[in-house]
XYZ file of C-alpha atoms in Angstrom:
471
model
C 55.302 31.380 193.373
C 58.764 31.594 191.784
C 59.329 32.234 188.134
C 62.351 32.706 185.926
C 62.765 36.029 184.102
C 62.303 34.276 180.786
C 59.037 32.647 181.767
C 57.748 35.895 183.245
C 58.651 37.758 180.057
C 56.905 35.126 177.946
C 53.708 35.315 179.970
C 53.670 39.113 179.812
C 54.188 39.079 176.052
C 51.099 36.952 175.604
C 48.867 38.685 178.139
C 46.098 41.162 177.409
C 47.411 44.646 176.607
C 46.664 47.367 179.168
C 45.553 50.148 176.817
C 42.198 51.422 178.136
C 41.738 54.600 180.161
C 38.716 55.624 182.239
C 36.673 57.242 179.476
C 37.536 54.530 176.960
C 36.050 51.988 179.371
C 33.008 54.210 180.054
C 32.511 54.535 176.304
C 32.596 50.765 175.859
C 29.974 50.428 178.579
C 27.745 53.050 176.915
C 28.261 51.414 173.529
C 27.191 48.107 175.028
C 24.087 49.745 176.572
C 23.039 51.219 173.185
C 21.255 54.506 174.062
C 19.127 54.417 170.882
C 17.229 51.329 172.080
C 14.942 53.586 174.133
C 13.180 54.456 170.868
C 13.129 50.889 169.521
C 11.332 49.538 172.607
C 9.224 52.665 173.267
C 6.050 51.155 171.801
C 6.397 47.850 173.635
C 7.059 49.508 177.005
C 4.323 52.114 176.492
C 1.809 49.304 176.015
C 3.229 47.364 178.970
C 3.155 50.318 181.403
C 0.110 52.193 180.078
C 2.194 55.185 179.056
C 4.838 55.674 181.761
C 8.034 54.552 180.046
C 10.244 56.942 182.104
C 8.963 55.305 185.307
C 10.022 51.882 184.023
C 13.512 53.213 183.314
C 13.637 54.837 186.744
C 12.730 51.566 188.515
C 15.318 49.641 186.490
C 17.966 52.326 187.117
C 17.407 52.258 190.884
C 17.811 48.471 190.897
C 20.954 48.724 188.775
C 22.564 51.427 190.967
C 22.662 49.105 193.984
C 24.095 46.369 191.792
C 26.684 48.717 190.253
C 27.947 49.562 193.731
C 28.373 45.844 194.420
C 30.228 45.306 191.131
C 32.515 48.218 191.935
C 33.395 46.802 195.347
C 34.009 43.272 194.095
C 36.196 44.352 191.199
C 38.508 46.006 193.760
C 38.715 42.733 195.673
C 39.195 40.522 192.606
C 40.679 42.598 189.744
C 40.141 39.899 187.125
C 38.347 39.997 183.783
C 35.932 37.263 184.876
C 33.269 39.524 186.449
C 30.416 37.692 188.239
C 32.005 34.337 187.378
C 35.148 35.202 189.352
C 33.316 36.794 192.286
C 30.999 33.803 192.760
C 33.861 31.335 192.322
C 35.977 33.010 194.987
C 33.323 33.878 197.566
C 30.872 30.975 197.219
C 32.341 28.018 195.295
C 33.986 27.472 191.893
C 31.060 25.255 190.822
C 28.595 28.037 191.616
C 30.851 30.472 189.785
C 30.842 28.227 186.737
C 27.028 28.158 186.657
C 26.807 31.931 187.140
C 29.330 32.417 184.336
C 27.463 29.928 182.172
C 24.167 31.775 182.751
C 25.785 35.122 181.931
C 27.372 33.593 178.859
C 23.908 33.131 177.343
C 23.242 36.871 177.400
C 26.751 37.907 176.459
C 26.831 35.515 173.502
C 23.393 36.519 172.281
C 23.881 40.285 172.312
C 26.438 40.336 169.448
C 24.046 38.006 167.616
C 21.112 40.374 168.283
C 23.042 43.341 166.938
C 23.982 41.444 163.782
C 20.326 40.467 163.412
C 19.152 44.093 163.807
C 21.638 45.291 161.188
C 20.453 42.493 158.892
C 16.839 43.684 159.282
C 17.771 47.308 158.573
C 19.745 46.386 155.444
C 17.082 43.953 154.229
C 14.528 46.785 154.372
C 16.765 48.921 152.134
C 17.945 46.099 149.837
C 15.213 43.417 149.818
C 16.690 41.616 146.800
C 19.939 40.779 148.627
C 19.833 37.589 150.767
C 20.060 38.399 154.478
C 22.878 35.941 155.151
C 25.234 37.995 152.976
C 24.798 41.025 155.239
C 25.289 38.877 158.323
C 28.502 37.274 157.078
C 30.009 40.579 155.966
C 28.996 42.459 159.108
C 30.159 39.754 161.523
C 33.476 39.441 159.664
C 34.195 43.172 160.097
C 33.259 43.218 163.802
C 35.296 40.071 164.483
C 38.333 41.427 162.657
C 38.273 44.706 164.584
C 38.075 42.870 167.911
C 40.828 40.496 166.853
C 43.407 43.016 165.685
C 43.272 45.741 168.350
C 41.304 46.554 171.483
C 42.392 50.194 171.427
C 41.128 50.764 167.867
C 37.884 49.010 168.807
C 37.539 51.459 171.696
C 38.144 54.501 169.466
C 35.584 53.469 166.847
C 33.099 52.633 169.595
C 33.605 56.099 171.120
C 32.854 57.853 167.820
C 29.661 55.844 167.343
C 28.493 56.528 170.913
C 28.999 60.286 170.447
C 27.009 60.128 167.190
C 24.091 58.531 169.025
C 24.149 61.078 171.845
C 24.209 64.000 169.392
C 21.144 62.670 167.541
C 19.300 62.089 170.828
C 20.102 65.688 171.829
C 18.672 66.931 168.519
C 15.541 64.854 169.175
C 15.159 66.490 172.614
C 15.475 69.995 171.123
C 12.947 69.285 168.349
C 10.540 67.697 170.821
C 10.880 70.591 173.288
C 9.879 72.970 170.481
C 6.921 70.788 169.471
C 5.689 70.467 173.054
C 5.795 74.218 173.586
C 3.769 74.570 170.389
C 1.026 72.378 171.875
C 1.939 68.893 170.618
C 1.568 65.844 172.868
C 1.121 66.876 176.507
C 1.581 70.514 175.521
C 4.503 71.021 177.918
C 7.796 69.299 178.747
C 7.106 69.795 182.456
C 4.007 67.615 182.861
C 4.374 64.720 185.333
C 2.071 62.529 183.239
C 5.013 60.509 181.794
C 5.830 59.416 185.359
C 2.398 58.803 186.868
C -1.255 59.105 185.926
C -4.530 57.326 186.555
C -4.661 53.720 185.392
C -0.981 53.016 186.119
C -0.189 50.074 188.403
C 3.097 49.149 190.069
C 2.994 45.627 188.647
C 2.805 47.023 185.119
C 5.704 49.382 185.767
C 7.817 46.489 187.088
C 6.864 44.492 184.013
C 8.088 47.371 181.863
C 11.264 47.561 183.923
C 12.038 43.913 183.108
C 11.947 44.900 179.427
C 14.077 48.041 179.719
C 16.639 46.462 182.056
C 17.895 44.848 178.836
C 19.138 48.360 177.992
C 21.255 48.508 181.152
C 23.117 45.289 180.412
C 26.571 46.652 179.699
C 27.657 48.465 182.834
C 28.524 45.065 184.324
C 30.431 44.081 181.193
C 32.908 46.842 182.005
C 34.471 44.474 184.539
C 35.555 42.314 181.602
C 38.122 44.982 180.705
C 39.817 44.947 184.111
C 42.942 43.240 182.757
C 43.138 45.753 179.876
C 42.664 48.885 182.015
C 45.725 51.107 182.373
C 44.813 51.376 186.057
C 42.456 48.797 187.569
C 41.343 51.390 190.135
C 39.447 53.231 187.381
C 37.139 50.275 186.686
C 34.773 50.794 189.680
C 34.455 54.475 188.725
C 33.788 53.533 185.113
C 31.018 51.140 186.180
C 29.118 53.820 188.100
C 29.756 56.538 185.491
C 28.537 54.376 182.598
C 25.407 53.403 184.514
C 24.542 56.961 185.602
C 25.281 58.532 182.213
C 23.406 55.791 180.371
C 20.518 55.933 182.831
C 20.259 59.723 182.443
C 20.185 59.413 178.641
C 17.501 56.715 178.792
C 15.357 58.683 181.228
C 15.554 62.028 179.398
C 14.921 60.449 175.997
C 11.998 58.426 177.381
C 10.570 61.516 179.127
C 10.479 63.595 175.951
C 9.279 60.694 173.805
C 6.431 59.967 176.239
C 5.558 63.677 176.536
C 5.400 63.997 172.744
C 3.580 60.678 172.236
C 1.426 59.996 175.357
C -0.291 57.114 173.536
C 0.480 54.921 170.554
C -2.345 56.416 168.498
C -1.122 57.021 164.960
C 1.694 54.464 165.075
C 1.519 51.687 162.496
C 4.291 49.485 163.944
C 4.496 49.365 167.719
C 7.129 46.602 167.917
C 9.829 49.028 166.726
C 8.730 52.649 166.931
C 12.090 54.315 166.203
C 11.521 55.048 162.480
C 8.052 56.524 163.039
C 9.153 58.571 166.061
C 11.924 60.086 163.946
C 9.600 60.804 161.017
C 6.943 62.414 163.217
C 9.579 64.452 165.059
C 11.726 65.895 162.280
C 10.590 64.677 158.890
C 12.285 62.454 156.328
C 15.809 63.880 156.645
C 15.798 63.488 160.413
C 14.439 59.954 160.007
C 17.369 59.042 157.767
C 19.843 60.500 160.267
C 18.088 58.827 163.196
C 18.098 55.424 161.541
C 21.781 55.956 160.719
C 22.366 56.580 164.425
C 20.452 53.393 165.205
C 22.763 51.437 162.894
C 25.739 53.135 164.560
C 24.294 52.070 167.922
C 24.118 48.459 166.773
C 27.714 48.591 165.540
C 28.946 50.150 168.810
C 27.077 47.556 170.834
C 28.468 44.801 168.625
C 32.035 45.970 169.176
C 31.629 46.276 172.950
C 29.611 43.109 173.492
C 31.831 41.022 171.213
C 34.889 42.231 173.139
C 33.407 41.553 176.571
C 32.051 38.052 175.919
C 35.349 36.969 174.362
C 37.054 38.078 177.599
C 34.628 36.041 179.679
C 35.254 32.932 177.559
C 38.996 33.556 177.857
C 38.900 33.776 181.667
C 36.633 30.738 182.075
C 38.888 28.730 179.757
C 42.028 29.958 181.527
C 40.783 28.296 184.681
C 40.359 24.902 183.034
C 42.657 22.123 181.855
C 43.024 20.231 178.632
C 43.169 21.037 174.946
C 39.810 22.901 174.778
C 40.726 25.213 177.645
C 44.176 25.917 176.210
C 42.640 26.708 172.824
C 39.946 29.052 174.136
C 42.384 30.884 176.439
C 44.892 31.505 173.636
C 46.232 35.081 173.467
C 47.565 36.196 170.074
C 51.233 37.119 170.654
C 51.123 40.133 168.331
C 47.616 41.552 168.799
C 47.427 40.649 172.531
C 43.743 39.761 172.191
C 41.965 36.456 173.069
C 41.987 35.389 169.442
C 40.226 32.012 169.614
C 37.466 33.362 171.856
C 36.945 36.349 169.526
C 36.586 34.061 166.507
C 34.219 31.758 168.426
C 31.905 34.674 169.268
C 31.938 35.657 165.600
C 30.955 32.125 164.608
C 28.002 32.168 167.023
C 26.928 35.576 165.682
C 26.537 34.059 162.218
C 23.342 32.425 163.523
C 21.756 35.872 163.046
C 21.148 34.750 159.471
C 18.626 32.161 160.683
C 17.069 33.327 163.973
C 14.307 35.851 164.573
C 14.670 38.877 166.829
C 11.701 37.843 168.973
C 13.201 34.413 169.692
C 16.672 35.679 170.602
C 15.624 38.737 172.611
C 13.348 36.609 174.811
C 16.417 34.968 176.358
C 18.670 37.990 176.878
C 17.836 39.075 180.439
C 17.752 35.668 182.163
C 21.432 35.211 182.909
C 22.175 38.893 183.447
C 19.661 39.190 186.279
C 21.000 35.976 187.842
C 24.515 37.451 187.717
C 23.325 40.753 189.201
C 21.595 38.979 192.086
C 24.612 36.762 192.812
C 27.104 39.663 192.715
C 25.046 41.465 195.377
C 25.122 38.249 197.412
C 28.912 37.979 197.089
C 29.326 41.377 198.776
C 27.390 40.132 201.807
C 29.298 36.836 201.869
C 32.758 38.345 201.416
C 32.532 41.396 203.652
C 29.814 40.656 206.231
C 30.327 36.918 206.681
C 33.943 36.081 205.825
C 35.627 39.282 206.961
C 33.010 39.888 209.654
C 32.707 43.581 208.770
C 29.288 44.071 210.320
C 30.074 46.223 213.328
C 28.430 49.613 213.478
C 25.808 51.237 211.277
C 28.203 52.113 208.443
C 29.454 48.567 207.919
C 25.945 47.129 208.225
C 24.629 49.524 205.588
C 27.568 48.994 203.199
C 27.953 45.244 203.600
C 24.407 44.057 204.236
C 21.684 46.641 203.563
C 22.831 48.029 200.189
C 23.664 44.668 198.550
C 20.562 43.171 200.193
C 18.363 45.804 198.556
C 20.166 45.144 195.271
C 19.444 41.424 195.592
C 15.772 42.097 196.334
C 15.275 44.483 193.405
C 17.073 42.356 190.811
C 15.309 39.271 192.180
C 11.931 40.963 191.674
C 12.851 41.825 188.088
C 14.018 38.249 187.465
C 10.764 36.831 188.876
C 8.774 39.043 186.498
C 10.563 37.956 183.330
C 8.482 36.718 180.424
C 7.682 32.999 180.585
C 9.631 32.295 177.383
C 12.738 33.915 178.851
C 12.455 31.791 181.994
C 11.830 28.610 179.984
C 14.743 29.040 177.570
C 16.994 30.254 180.368
C 16.283 27.220 182.545
C 17.031 24.932 179.584
C 20.376 26.723 179.092
C 21.130 26.442 182.807
C 20.338 22.718 182.636
C 22.897 22.313 179.847
C 25.386 24.157 182.051
C 24.764 21.766 184.943
C 25.390 18.795 182.641
C 28.572 20.452 181.352
C 29.740 21.050 184.927
C 29.139 17.403 185.792
C 31.241 16.333 182.805
C 34.057 18.826 183.498
C 34.263 17.920 187.201
C 33.630 14.205 186.621
C 30.509 14.337 188.773
C 32.186 16.767 191.246
C 35.124 14.401 191.877
C 37.569 16.785 190.146
C 37.550 20.306 191.622
C 37.597 23.393 189.437
C 40.446 25.844 189.899
C 40.377 29.624 189.626
C 43.207 31.806 188.305
C 42.543 35.406 189.195
C 45.098 37.255 187.136
C 46.607 37.083 183.686
C 49.754 35.309 184.945
C 47.721 32.534 186.521
C 48.602 33.546 190.076
C 45.933 33.043 192.709
C 47.082 35.374 195.495
C 46.041 38.987 195.037
C 46.480 41.872 197.449
C 43.398 44.037 197.188
C 42.651 47.667 197.924
C 39.909 46.594 200.326
C 42.112 44.404 202.487
C 44.654 41.613 202.511
C 44.759 38.630 200.148
C 41.553 36.842 199.394
C 40.909 34.219 202.030
C 39.168 32.124 199.416
C 42.281 31.581 197.365
C 43.078 28.006 196.708
């Protein structure tokens, strides 16, 4: 593909800015994962699992580790910001990629909305006389502006908020350790009761894992920053680091919470136990600080999720034709951010003024688990089938066994989703199929895929030669 120096310079001036290092990307992943949610969902998961919340996190983490390995491998092959959408498009078919991207879009679009809704609920509890929509508009405007003006400043603010959460969780662990040694809860931090006890069934633990896997959604979103990473080779490392660090925080926090509160006896509100856990752990002052950390968690998640979904919209639009695609793939020449996509996500987030948390959260995991399952499948298709790397035990394990186990585990979680999540998700997928039919004119017009920010299709990868799926 030949280009003139002027055209190359123009494209580079309007491409995404490469400003993110390894730990900035890890921080965005952790901000997306929102460590404080372990306390928000503690009551729900305790009831679901009969008091083994750490086991639910452990099952979800194991499933996610296999999937994280697959994401890491595929992002080396296709270093594009499109994530599962790109991998499925290149290894299976662009139409399949579109539907995977469309399914993921549901979750990515809803998470900024959920965070705005949570902040609205917190502020309404403190200021009941102020209409909720005012908080939503103001909050969404700030988050949208930060994502629009600078990705690097978004990363810095996100990092500060993530550290604040981790510090408060560490204080909770210290206070709980002291209480347990004084005879509270299980009477010791070393009891195995939070992991397993009589009356616990595997089906219930898996059911709890389908709830807490919502907390792990974020490590995959790291792939959205591939085109803004200073070095694309750091992205696979960032994926695994964010997952392992986040998983460790979830597990430790859940372990101490379950040790201190083996049952829900004494809790008045089990749908969101964070405020009562904080009050029972450290009194009123600690409760205020803990709730402040929860608000910080929502803000960090908003920044990270808003940034990642706008990148997905940008990449999907970049691969299309026509006025809509050109508009949604617009890069601001000064800020070097996908401006139209950022504003669109902000507009969708305004719906937090009208929706309920129960309604929105029921749909979150549907598309993410579909994407996780498909990404594991793309590893098998690309390496074992297309490149025929299935000779010897090492290649069989890497290219078939590991992604196969990942597919099985994420598939089990998907099959155990709540009925409402499956229902709403299938409706959304149906809309995507109709959209695909319109875009492709009933499959008569093929979709194209542009893998990099310059629109070039051929990419030399670290794992081999150019993609043999390039069109």
